Amino acid sequence: MGRVAYQELEDTITQAFVRAGMADKKARLCARFHAEASRDGVYSHGLNRVPRFVHYLANGWVDPHAEPAPVRQMGPMEVYDGQRGPGILNALTATDRALELAAEHGLGLVALRNTTHWMRGGAFGWYAAQRGKILIAWTNTESCMPAWGAEDTRVGNNPLVMAVPRPAGPVVLDMAMSQYSYGKLQTTRLKNEQLPYPGGFDAQGNLTTDPGAIEASRRILPTGFWKGSGLSILLDVLAAILSEGSATRGIDEIGIGNCTGCSQIFIAFDPERLGSADHMQRIVDEMAEYVNGSSPVDASRPVTYPGQNTVSTRQDHLRNGVVVDDDIWQEVLALAGKGGIS
Amino acid sequence: MGRVAYQELEDTITQAFVRAGMADKKARLCARFHAEASRDGVYSHGLNRVPRFVHYLANGWVDPHAEPAPVRQMGPMEVYDGQRGPGILNALTATDRALELAAEHGLGLVALRNTTHWMRGGAFGWYAAQRGKILIAWTNTESCMPAWGAEDTRVGNNPLVMAVPRPAGPVVLDMAMSQYSYGKLQTTRLKNEQLPYPGGFDAQGNLTTDPGAIEASRRILPTGFWKGSGLSILLDVLAAILSEGSATRGIDEIGIGNCTGCSQIFIAFDPERLGSADHMQRIVDEMAEYVNGSSPVDASRPVTYPGQNTVSTRQDHLRNGVVVDDDIWQEVLALAGKGGIS
């Protein structure tokens, strides 16, 4: 693991995307979301995902020029077709539009269908919260997890994002419906470690903390067993229904993977417009004080609310450089035409 | 365990509520929700909860005559104050209003503050789905669970409900944020059994399947560890912000318990109004076929979607009588003035 200055990271990823066929402005915006994911410690959807995204552009699975097209409009609710453009840009357009609708109506909902992987879902929560808005958003995915009681994978891990502004640092939840991601399984296996808690089933059907055994069986565990399985199913059908798009089954039928053809929901609230901005601030401050004041199991690890630890990671990375995987950094330098020289 | 005919169950609970000071019509409606919870196998919030509710009426902690009062209105979004009336009636009024708003605008949102325990949250999902509407609803609660990494209970278990209509049987998720309820711990302990999966920590801080050890420590486990803890925190602050009501900390300060003073959100969608009813039916039918077609771990237990098993329990109970705890049934008969004669 090395460290790369934030701006160099963003600039290099931008160049890689321009070389892959994206227009300058779109490349910069996509690069920023990847670089910011790494900056915030979400490595799986930051620099590490750049080569795969370039590969998708090269194969024509993501159209770098496509823009979301309006499908339906009804008061504060709008539906768009993402036309398989870059998932980050589609989701950002949807978030921006949901924020505009919220500023007008108090709440705004944008449903987006036929889009592609939005990368780090939490990014849109941070984006909204930094603009003083509340966001609830989720996506469906291709299947990657067995439903509870099943052996074969027919359910997505359907990340759910909820974000509330707070001047001292927003409250942002970004959770997938599997207990661990495949990325976490891989990095844990490569370190020859065990997962802290069981993350799936081995070939014999026993719960295990061995990441390699779970990768082999593909029986990754829904978070909370039957609960994460059920929540995943509901998030999936709701996203597909409201966007008039595809559910996990339909995404599986498209067969490209990487969420190609997925459906997403963005619900925004504007506390200023709703007249509840002062109340909001009191509620989140009181919650933060209450949760942070919990008696910790481990005295060296204070109890935090979702998003709280991100701020310190971000500050460290901005000060000391963003942590990168050296091999992937070399690969992205090459994609940027920098010849792999760091 | 005995069996009681559904109508006798509903009539008896109605009488108990009338004797506790409720008006006939309100008593009947509340009794129906309790009886239907037992009918659907949700015993913890059915007959078993009747004595406690009568106790709350007797103590003046629930005002049997209070009605929700409008606080704020903005397009498809309305805020009400529940004035600590019966939680079932307040939640039903909020659901009905959300459905009306959805019929007009496509979506409707009602935020309800200062209400009391809604009993079985899933009931409002079933109610909406049976009327062809989609419902997303959640409540906050007093604290009953430690945040992840904490020893003391400062987070609620904040049940979340999501329901989608389906002629063959709606898709209804009703999940609390703890892996198991305290009710499940109690019934498991009384049977001298262990939980199927760890449900919390013992006094030494080890994960355990021993229900008594968890009841003693009160360190019940958030579903999916840090994930259920985080989701609980976000559902809590969102309910409080949008209803301009109390979060878990404020409910703790009220100090009555049983969710007195809690905040609830009801978001409804009308697929007919949105023009997506046909698409919805295709999506849920395809999901059902896909999930039900999973290869089961145990050949005798087909893989189901949320709500699917409820239908068979209901049919059995309507045919053969609703399963009741004999002691509680005698207690409710006495509350109904029937002298404890079954």
XYZ file of C-alpha atoms in Angstrom:
684
model
C 0.000 0.000 0.000
C 1.280 3.434 -0.938
C -0.029 6.958 -0.637
C -0.912 9.288 -3.517
C -1.853 12.953 -3.199
C -5.600 13.410 -3.690
C -5.310 15.743 -6.663
C -2.881 13.441 -8.465
C -5.293 10.574 -7.906
C -8.255 12.480 -9.336
C -6.240 13.825 -12.287
C -4.860 10.403 -13.191
C -8.253 8.716 -13.086
C -9.653 11.576 -15.201
C -6.985 10.943 -17.840
C -7.729 7.219 -17.818
C -11.418 7.919 -18.469
C -10.697 10.465 -21.205
C -8.465 7.919 -22.935
C -11.321 5.409 -22.621
C -13.586 7.708 -24.622
C -15.344 9.943 -22.120
C -15.790 13.672 -22.692
C -13.506 15.798 -20.484
C -16.166 17.130 -18.143
C -17.833 13.754 -17.628
C -14.481 12.061 -17.135
C -13.566 14.614 -14.447
C -16.869 14.136 -12.616
C -16.658 10.328 -12.695
C -13.015 10.475 -11.634
C -13.891 12.700 -8.698
C -16.396 10.152 -7.361
C -13.841 7.328 -7.669
C -11.086 9.409 -6.067
C -13.386 10.558 -3.266
C -14.393 6.973 -2.530
C -10.727 6.053 -1.997
C -10.206 9.294 -0.065
C -13.000 8.240 2.326
C -11.614 4.707 2.707
C -14.168 2.996 0.445
C -11.421 1.381 -1.647
C -13.650 -1.223 -3.306
C -15.516 1.488 -5.230
C -12.647 3.930 -5.620
C -9.389 3.500 -7.476
C -9.796 -0.288 -7.340
C -12.857 -0.134 -9.570
C -11.297 2.064 -12.273
C -9.816 -0.718 -14.458
C -13.131 -2.560 -14.494
C -15.042 0.594 -15.451
C -12.580 1.242 -18.304
C -13.136 -2.362 -19.400
C -16.888 -1.774 -19.437
C -16.470 1.336 -21.568
C -14.201 -0.583 -23.945
C -16.809 -3.328 -24.342
C -19.611 -0.873 -24.955
C -21.451 -2.069 -21.837
C -21.531 1.508 -20.545
C -22.289 4.277 -23.051
C -20.074 7.222 -22.031
C -22.262 9.711 -23.903
C -25.755 8.591 -22.823
C -27.856 10.970 -20.727
C -30.914 10.138 -18.609
C -34.130 10.576 -20.585
C -37.386 11.641 -18.887
C -40.088 8.955 -18.859
C -42.836 10.212 -16.569
C -43.534 13.139 -14.312
C -46.143 13.544 -11.569
C -45.766 16.406 -9.109
C -42.704 15.759 -6.941
C -42.040 12.352 -8.530
C -40.183 11.751 -11.795
C -39.001 8.678 -13.689
C -35.924 8.606 -15.947
C -34.324 6.059 -18.248
C -30.566 5.985 -17.678
C -29.930 4.536 -21.150
C -27.014 2.589 -19.680
C -24.886 5.692 -19.358
C -22.221 5.982 -16.664
C -23.877 4.980 -13.383
C -22.226 7.737 -11.374
C -23.412 10.473 -13.753
C -26.917 9.050 -14.007
C -27.215 8.783 -10.224
C -25.842 12.282 -9.785
C -28.378 13.698 -12.249
C -31.117 11.841 -10.381
C -29.884 13.128 -7.020
C -29.677 16.703 -8.291
C -33.190 16.476 -9.691
C -34.535 14.957 -6.447
C -32.949 17.850 -4.520
C -34.560 20.373 -6.887
C -37.955 18.722 -6.501
C -37.499 18.716 -2.712
C -36.617 22.408 -2.742
C -39.872 23.038 -4.560
C -42.246 20.539 -2.906
C -40.564 19.672 0.405
C -39.929 16.161 -0.875
C -38.792 14.888 -4.247
C -38.521 11.393 -5.662
C -36.615 10.354 -8.763
C -36.796 6.770 -9.991
C -34.094 5.774 -12.468
C -34.187 2.655 -14.599
C -31.850 1.030 -17.078
C -28.777 2.541 -15.488
C -25.377 1.059 -14.580
C -23.316 0.679 -11.399
C -23.401 3.839 -9.259
C -20.158 2.755 -7.561
C -20.190 4.070 -3.969
C -23.849 4.662 -3.148
C -22.988 6.607 -0.015
C -21.451 9.313 -2.226
C -24.923 10.549 -3.156
C -25.888 10.664 0.513
C -22.825 12.768 1.323
C -23.571 14.951 -1.683
C -27.141 15.669 -0.559
C -26.246 16.123 3.115
C -23.502 18.602 2.248
C -26.235 20.628 0.526
C -28.456 20.565 3.603
C -30.831 17.925 2.239
C -31.929 14.505 3.469
C -31.555 11.588 1.035
C -32.863 8.036 1.041
C -31.610 6.064 -1.969
C -31.200 2.477 -3.006
C -30.347 0.365 -6.007
C -31.004 -3.184 -7.045
C -28.290 -5.383 -8.527
C -27.856 -8.645 -10.368
C -28.167 -11.654 -8.073
C -25.117 -12.361 -5.913
C -26.582 -13.892 -2.746
C -28.907 -16.784 -1.935
C -32.284 -15.873 -0.468
C -32.571 -17.129 3.110
C -32.898 -20.916 3.044
C -31.610 -21.181 -0.549
C -28.424 -22.579 -1.998
C -28.347 -20.669 -5.281
C -27.942 -16.914 -5.687
C -31.198 -15.291 -6.779
C -31.151 -12.103 -4.705
C -29.110 -8.913 -5.112
C -27.224 -7.188 -2.322
C -29.132 -3.974 -3.108
C -27.289 -1.189 -1.233
C -29.390 1.238 0.811
C -28.250 4.785 1.593
C -29.701 7.204 4.133
C -28.171 10.594 4.839
C -29.055 13.468 7.158
C -27.157 16.785 7.206
C -25.268 17.815 10.310
C -22.834 20.749 10.408
C -20.446 18.809 12.654
C -20.442 15.946 10.106
C -23.440 14.359 8.398
C -25.064 11.090 9.422
C -24.645 8.754 6.434
C -25.549 5.081 6.265
C -24.370 3.077 3.243
C -25.202 -0.587 3.640
C -25.430 -3.537 1.288
C -27.691 -6.434 2.200
C -24.895 -8.989 2.473
C -23.000 -9.173 5.764
C -19.730 -8.751 3.861
C -18.974 -7.774 0.284
C -17.100 -10.087 -2.081
C -14.383 -7.424 -1.961
C -14.053 -7.869 1.792
C -13.905 -11.666 1.372
C -11.095 -11.290 -1.163
C -8.979 -8.853 0.859
C -9.414 -10.964 4.009
C -8.376 -14.124 2.137
C -5.327 -12.411 0.634
C -4.225 -11.448 4.154
C -4.736 -15.071 5.290
C -7.187 -13.867 7.901
C -10.623 -14.958 9.064
C -13.718 -12.744 8.983
C -14.630 -11.258 12.379
C -18.089 -12.904 12.202
C -19.526 -15.633 9.976
C -19.990 -14.268 6.455
C -21.548 -17.177 4.628
C -21.723 -20.923 4.242
C -19.040 -23.395 3.186
C -19.625 -26.214 0.701
C -21.032 -28.360 3.528
C -23.611 -25.715 4.395
C -22.009 -24.656 7.671
C -21.660 -21.005 8.657
C -18.020 -20.039 8.376
C -15.591 -17.171 8.911
C -13.289 -18.566 6.176
C -13.518 -16.114 3.252
C -12.148 -18.580 0.688
C -14.766 -21.201 1.538
C -17.527 -18.634 0.992
C -16.041 -17.415 -2.294
C -16.008 -21.042 -3.452
C -19.619 -21.788 -2.451
C -20.881 -18.302 -3.414
C -23.249 -18.678 -0.468
C -22.627 -15.251 1.001
C -24.723 -14.455 4.074
C -27.562 -11.917 4.020
C -27.059 -9.429 6.857
C -29.199 -10.590 9.760
C -29.948 -13.913 8.014
C -33.647 -13.868 6.941
C -33.931 -10.127 7.619
C -31.357 -8.953 5.074
C -32.760 -11.432 2.589
C -36.272 -10.058 2.996
C -35.202 -6.421 2.921
C -33.211 -7.095 -0.224
C -36.263 -8.563 -1.963
C -38.451 -5.590 -1.048
C -35.866 -2.988 -2.074
C -35.516 -4.817 -5.378
C -39.178 -4.923 -6.325
C -39.812 -1.370 -5.093
C -36.969 0.013 -7.217
C -38.199 -1.870 -10.281
C -41.858 -0.933 -9.790
C -41.343 2.781 -9.159
C -38.835 3.162 -12.009
C -40.855 0.913 -14.330
C -37.562 -0.889 -14.809
C -35.939 -4.248 -14.145
C -35.789 -6.232 -10.927
C -32.876 -8.550 -10.090
C -34.335 -11.280 -12.240
C -34.459 -8.975 -15.249
C -30.912 -7.758 -14.604
C -29.802 -11.391 -14.510
C -31.506 -11.894 -17.866
C -29.594 -8.939 -19.360
C -26.584 -10.955 -18.266
C -23.829 -8.336 -18.433
C -23.401 -8.026 -14.672
C -21.976 -5.038 -12.778
C -25.561 -3.830 -12.238
C -26.088 -3.156 -15.951
C -29.781 -2.374 -16.439
C -30.453 -1.824 -12.731
C -33.148 0.352 -11.102
C -32.558 3.049 -8.478
C -34.632 5.282 -6.201
C -33.694 8.713 -4.836
C -35.966 10.323 -2.239
C -34.919 13.764 -1.022
C -36.334 16.039 1.660
C -35.559 19.724 2.069
C -35.754 20.601 5.766
C -35.667 24.343 4.998
C -38.658 24.047 2.700
C -40.431 21.834 5.244
C -39.771 24.379 7.965
C -38.068 21.782 10.145
C -34.382 22.660 9.747
C -33.952 23.783 13.365
C -35.721 20.695 14.662
C -33.497 18.521 12.447
C -30.347 20.037 13.861
C -31.509 19.483 17.426
C -32.488 15.869 16.698
C -29.185 14.879 15.061
C -27.090 16.688 17.665
C -28.963 14.986 20.483
C -28.644 11.611 18.762
C -24.907 12.117 18.245
C -24.398 13.059 21.893
C -26.503 10.119 23.069
C -24.857 7.488 20.850
C -21.331 8.847 21.369
C -22.015 8.845 25.104
C -22.635 5.076 25.096
C -20.447 3.003 27.356
C -18.076 1.311 24.870
C -17.285 -2.409 24.946
C -13.674 -1.510 24.151
C -12.563 1.695 25.878
C -10.253 2.495 22.952
C -13.128 2.412 20.443
C -15.748 5.084 21.114
C -19.258 4.317 19.882
C -20.043 6.220 16.679
C -22.985 6.962 14.409
C -22.907 6.022 10.693
C -20.550 8.261 8.723
C -18.716 9.575 11.777
C -15.498 7.625 11.238
C -15.380 8.640 7.582
C -14.442 12.195 8.510
C -11.187 11.209 10.241
C -10.177 8.865 7.387
C -10.815 11.685 4.931
C -8.743 14.157 6.937
C -5.843 11.712 7.166
C -5.931 10.989 3.428
C -6.108 14.647 2.466
C -3.182 15.422 4.742
C -0.955 12.402 4.117
C -2.111 11.140 0.732
C -4.804 8.650 -0.216
C -3.976 5.016 0.510
C -3.770 3.045 -2.756
C -3.063 -0.535 -3.761
C 0.309 -0.260 -5.530
C -0.470 -2.739 -8.322
C -3.786 -1.101 -9.137
C -2.218 2.352 -9.037
C 0.377 1.230 -11.594
C -2.403 -0.230 -13.730
C -4.384 3.015 -13.656
C -1.268 5.077 -14.394
C -0.834 2.930 -17.485
C -4.498 3.416 -18.445
C -3.897 7.158 -18.113
C -0.971 6.919 -20.499
C 1.506 7.731 -17.771
C 3.477 4.584 -18.519
C 3.219 3.173 -15.069
C 5.689 5.617 -13.613
C 4.504 6.860 -10.250
C -51.843 -23.623 23.887
C -55.521 -23.765 22.931
C -57.546 -22.686 19.943
C -60.266 -20.023 19.910
C -62.559 -19.200 16.991
C -61.472 -15.962 15.322
C -64.770 -14.140 15.907
C -64.860 -15.089 19.584
C -61.306 -13.773 19.935
C -62.139 -10.439 18.318
C -65.405 -10.052 20.258
C -63.760 -10.822 23.583
C -60.927 -8.364 23.050
C -63.473 -5.755 21.983
C -65.344 -6.217 25.251
C -62.121 -5.931 27.242
C -61.338 -2.625 25.541
C -64.880 -1.277 26.026
C -64.661 -2.120 29.735
C -61.307 -0.285 29.801
C -63.014 2.907 28.623
C -62.838 2.872 24.829
C -65.797 3.837 22.668
C -67.451 0.850 20.970
C -66.263 1.556 17.443
C -62.664 2.283 18.463
C -62.594 -0.754 20.728
C -63.772 -2.953 17.836
C -61.127 -1.574 15.474
C -58.292 -1.978 17.992
C -59.522 -5.454 18.874
C -59.547 -6.437 15.218
C -55.871 -5.530 14.813
C -54.933 -7.523 17.931
C -57.041 -10.509 16.858
C -55.651 -10.389 13.321
C -52.085 -10.335 14.644
C -52.744 -13.571 16.525
C -54.619 -14.957 13.509
C -51.494 -14.348 11.402
C -49.189 -15.933 13.974
C -47.757 -12.665 15.335
C -48.665 -13.612 18.907
C -46.419 -11.044 20.580
C -48.560 -8.186 19.277
C -51.900 -9.973 19.289
C -53.843 -11.397 22.230
C -50.658 -11.440 24.324
C -50.434 -7.656 24.264
C -54.060 -7.025 25.308
C -53.530 -7.021 29.103
C -50.655 -4.561 28.787
C -52.704 -2.240 26.561
C -55.580 -2.323 29.085
C -53.025 -1.479 31.786
C -51.843 1.513 29.748
C -55.416 2.757 29.354
C -55.999 2.329 33.093
C -52.897 4.396 33.878
C -53.846 7.148 31.465
C -50.692 6.522 29.388
C -52.851 6.052 26.302
C -55.819 8.416 25.841
C -58.605 6.271 24.327
C -60.429 9.345 22.997
C -57.534 11.291 21.419
C -57.528 11.807 17.655
C -54.566 12.783 15.428
C -54.402 16.564 14.965
C -53.034 18.106 11.759
C -49.750 19.989 12.205
C -48.497 20.796 8.731
C -49.437 20.148 5.122
C -47.370 20.497 1.961
C -48.645 18.877 -1.234
C -48.498 15.105 -0.834
C -46.866 15.327 2.619
C -48.693 15.874 5.903
C -47.666 15.901 9.570
C -49.990 14.920 12.433
C -49.742 14.905 16.208
C -51.062 11.634 17.589
C -51.793 13.192 21.002
C -50.902 9.857 22.585
C -54.101 8.241 21.420
C -54.276 4.512 20.720
C -51.297 3.687 18.500
C -53.240 1.341 16.244
C -55.924 3.953 15.519
C -53.394 6.728 14.978
C -51.346 4.579 12.607
C -54.480 3.490 10.759
C -55.575 7.109 10.306
C -52.086 7.948 9.036
C -52.104 4.980 6.654
C -55.547 5.873 5.325
C -54.450 9.473 4.772
C -51.230 8.382 3.039
C -53.306 6.164 0.727
C -55.634 9.088 -0.063
C -52.677 11.351 -0.818
C -51.167 8.644 -3.021
C -54.442 8.244 -4.904
C -54.331 11.969 -5.627
C -50.597 12.584 -6.180
C -49.156 9.153 -6.986
C -47.295 9.182 -3.688
C -48.320 10.311 -0.239
C -46.375 10.721 2.965
C -47.795 11.090 6.446
C -45.490 11.738 9.395
C -47.023 11.108 12.810
C -45.515 12.269 16.080
C -46.393 11.883 19.734
C -48.206 8.610 19.154
C -48.138 5.289 21.044
C -47.288 1.673 20.177
C -48.740 0.646 16.813
C -48.556 -3.017 17.864
C -47.942 -5.135 14.713
C -46.431 -2.758 12.184
C -46.906 -5.247 9.372
C -50.665 -4.853 9.784
C -50.528 -1.478 8.032
C -48.543 -3.012 5.192
C -51.146 -5.735 4.739
C -53.886 -3.110 4.956
C -52.348 -0.992 2.181
C -51.450 -3.946 -0.035
C -54.972 -5.363 0.200
C -56.133 -2.005 -1.196
C -53.722 -2.205 -4.125
C -51.239 0.292 -2.669
C -47.534 0.131 -1.819
C -46.550 1.137 1.727
C -43.204 1.889 3.356
C -43.586 2.647 7.055
C -41.441 2.702 10.144
C -41.545 3.757 13.767
C -38.956 4.650 16.339
C -39.098 3.298 19.879
C -37.580 3.869 23.292
C -34.076 2.449 23.558
C -33.881 -1.320 23.992
C -30.605 -2.283 22.270
C -26.964 -1.169 22.509
C -25.535 0.594 19.472
C -22.821 -1.513 17.854
C -19.772 -1.494 20.110
C -21.750 -0.279 23.132
C -22.701 -1.959 26.376
C -25.712 0.174 27.327
C -29.002 0.385 25.422
C -29.327 3.726 23.632
C -30.889 2.631 20.336
C -34.444 1.537 19.540
C -35.365 -1.539 17.540
C -37.391 0.681 15.183
C -39.491 -1.714 13.062
C -39.555 -1.181 9.298
C -42.460 -2.287 7.102
C -42.547 -2.565 3.314
C -45.540 -3.934 1.448
C -46.339 -4.487 -2.216
C -49.720 -5.742 -3.476
C -49.953 -9.081 -5.234
C -53.243 -10.805 -6.025
C -51.755 -14.208 -5.176
C -50.695 -12.840 -1.766
C -48.914 -9.555 -1.024
C -45.210 -9.187 -0.377
C -44.925 -7.825 3.168
C -41.739 -7.289 5.163
C -42.072 -6.467 8.864
C -38.672 -6.346 10.522
C -37.342 -4.915 13.753
C -33.688 -3.942 13.961
C -32.797 -6.475 16.645
C -31.992 -10.018 15.514
C -34.603 -11.354 17.943
C -37.305 -9.623 19.974
C -37.374 -9.791 23.762
C -40.596 -11.774 23.277
C -38.685 -14.407 21.290
C -35.993 -14.556 23.989
C -38.653 -15.123 26.639
C -40.561 -17.842 24.802
C -37.309 -19.621 23.914
C -36.133 -19.493 27.535
C -39.489 -20.816 28.810
C -39.120 -23.799 26.476
C -35.573 -24.370 27.772
C -34.262 -24.011 24.245
C -31.380 -22.130 22.624
C -31.790 -19.516 19.887
C -31.020 -20.823 16.377
C -28.301 -18.130 15.953
C -26.570 -15.830 18.432
C -29.028 -13.193 19.628
C -26.895 -11.043 21.884
C -24.074 -10.942 24.403
C -23.806 -12.552 27.815
C -22.480 -10.763 30.910
C -18.917 -11.593 29.802
C -19.465 -9.919 26.430
C -19.506 -13.132 24.401
C -22.047 -13.750 21.666
C -24.521 -16.330 22.878
C -27.573 -18.345 21.866
C -28.732 -18.529 25.507
C -31.859 -16.357 25.746
C -31.696 -15.998 29.542
C -28.135 -14.695 29.436
C -29.178 -12.004 26.947
C -32.258 -11.028 28.948
C -29.952 -10.594 31.962
C -27.354 -8.460 30.151
C -29.965 -6.620 28.025
C -27.300 -6.649 25.305
C -29.577 -7.790 22.512
C -27.884 -8.019 19.107
C -28.651 -5.582 16.276
C -29.534 -7.556 13.152
C -26.375 -7.807 11.048
C -24.240 -6.359 13.895
C -23.158 -2.814 12.883
C -25.649 -2.740 9.995
C -28.833 -3.072 12.051
C -27.413 -0.619 14.554
C -26.760 1.970 11.845
C -30.095 1.454 10.110
C -31.864 1.817 13.441
C -30.162 5.169 14.083
C -31.113 6.517 10.653
C -34.731 5.336 10.850
C -34.949 6.988 14.263
C -33.708 10.429 13.288
C -35.630 10.421 9.991
C -38.916 9.639 11.771
C -38.291 12.362 14.339
C -37.193 14.979 11.793
C -40.022 14.463 9.306
C -42.710 14.312 12.016
C -41.115 17.175 13.979
C -41.371 14.763 16.904
C -39.167 12.839 19.307
C -36.245 10.557 18.564
C -35.329 7.600 20.791
C -33.541 9.874 23.215
C -36.643 12.021 23.624
C -38.850 8.953 24.059
C -36.471 7.756 26.770
C -36.852 11.140 28.466
C -40.668 10.793 28.424
C -39.922 7.626 30.335
C -43.234 5.778 30.056
C -41.979 3.112 27.664
C -44.061 1.050 25.233
C -43.204 3.595 22.508
C -45.157 6.382 24.203
C -44.367 9.614 22.368
C -42.822 7.873 19.365
C -42.594 9.113 15.755
C -43.775 7.231 12.665
C -43.559 7.581 8.884
C -46.028 6.250 6.300
C -45.111 6.526 2.608
C -47.695 5.211 0.153
C -47.636 4.801 -3.611
C -50.655 4.225 -5.822
C -49.577 2.119 -8.815
C -52.872 2.829 -10.605
C -52.373 6.568 -10.310
C -48.733 6.177 -11.369
C -49.762 4.162 -14.390
C -47.509 1.286 -13.381
C -49.971 -1.275 -12.001
C -49.402 -3.776 -14.817
C -45.646 -3.441 -14.529
C -45.924 -3.958 -10.753
C -47.842 -7.174 -11.165
C -45.286 -8.541 -13.622
C -42.380 -7.589 -11.345
C -43.806 -9.220 -8.188
C -44.961 -12.329 -10.037
C -41.521 -12.771 -11.626
C -39.813 -12.189 -8.262
C -42.083 -14.738 -6.570
C -41.401 -17.338 -9.245
C -37.654 -16.656 -9.109
C -37.325 -16.744 -5.316
C -39.688 -19.712 -4.912
C -37.707 -21.510 -7.595
C -34.509 -21.299 -5.534
C -32.823 -24.565 -4.686
C -33.667 -24.996 -0.975
C -31.085 -25.936 1.659
C -33.727 -28.170 3.239
C -35.929 -29.863 0.644
C -38.886 -29.788 3.061
C -38.686 -25.987 3.409
C -39.311 -24.167 0.135
C -37.741 -20.734 -0.195
C -40.326 -17.989 0.289
C -40.662 -14.215 -0.032
C -41.639 -12.044 2.953
C -45.294 -12.481 3.873
C -45.739 -15.701 1.937
C -45.886 -18.012 4.954
C -48.378 -15.751 6.705
C -51.135 -16.801 4.325
C -51.023 -20.475 5.322
C -50.917 -19.666 9.050
C -53.943 -17.427 8.563
C -55.880 -20.092 6.677
C -55.143 -22.680 9.352
C -56.232 -20.337 12.149
C -59.434 -19.312 10.398
C -60.290 -22.954 9.787
C -59.214 -24.510 13.080
C -59.245 -21.599 15.511
C -56.559 -19.110 16.451
C -53.767 -20.470 18.644
C -53.807 -18.745 22.045
C -51.802 -18.940 25.252
C -54.296 -20.427 27.720
C -53.282 -18.264 30.682
C -53.482 -15.054 28.687
C -56.792 -16.085 27.184
C -58.214 -16.576 30.673
C -56.840 -13.194 31.690
C -58.448 -11.471 28.707
C -61.746 -13.262 29.296
C -61.673 -11.833 32.823
C -60.878 -8.345 31.473
C -63.897 -8.753 29.168
C -66.088 -9.545 32.181
C -66.561 -13.119 31.062
C -65.353 -14.430 34.387
C -62.531 -16.460 32.965
C -64.868 -19.122 31.589
C -63.771 -20.218 28.127
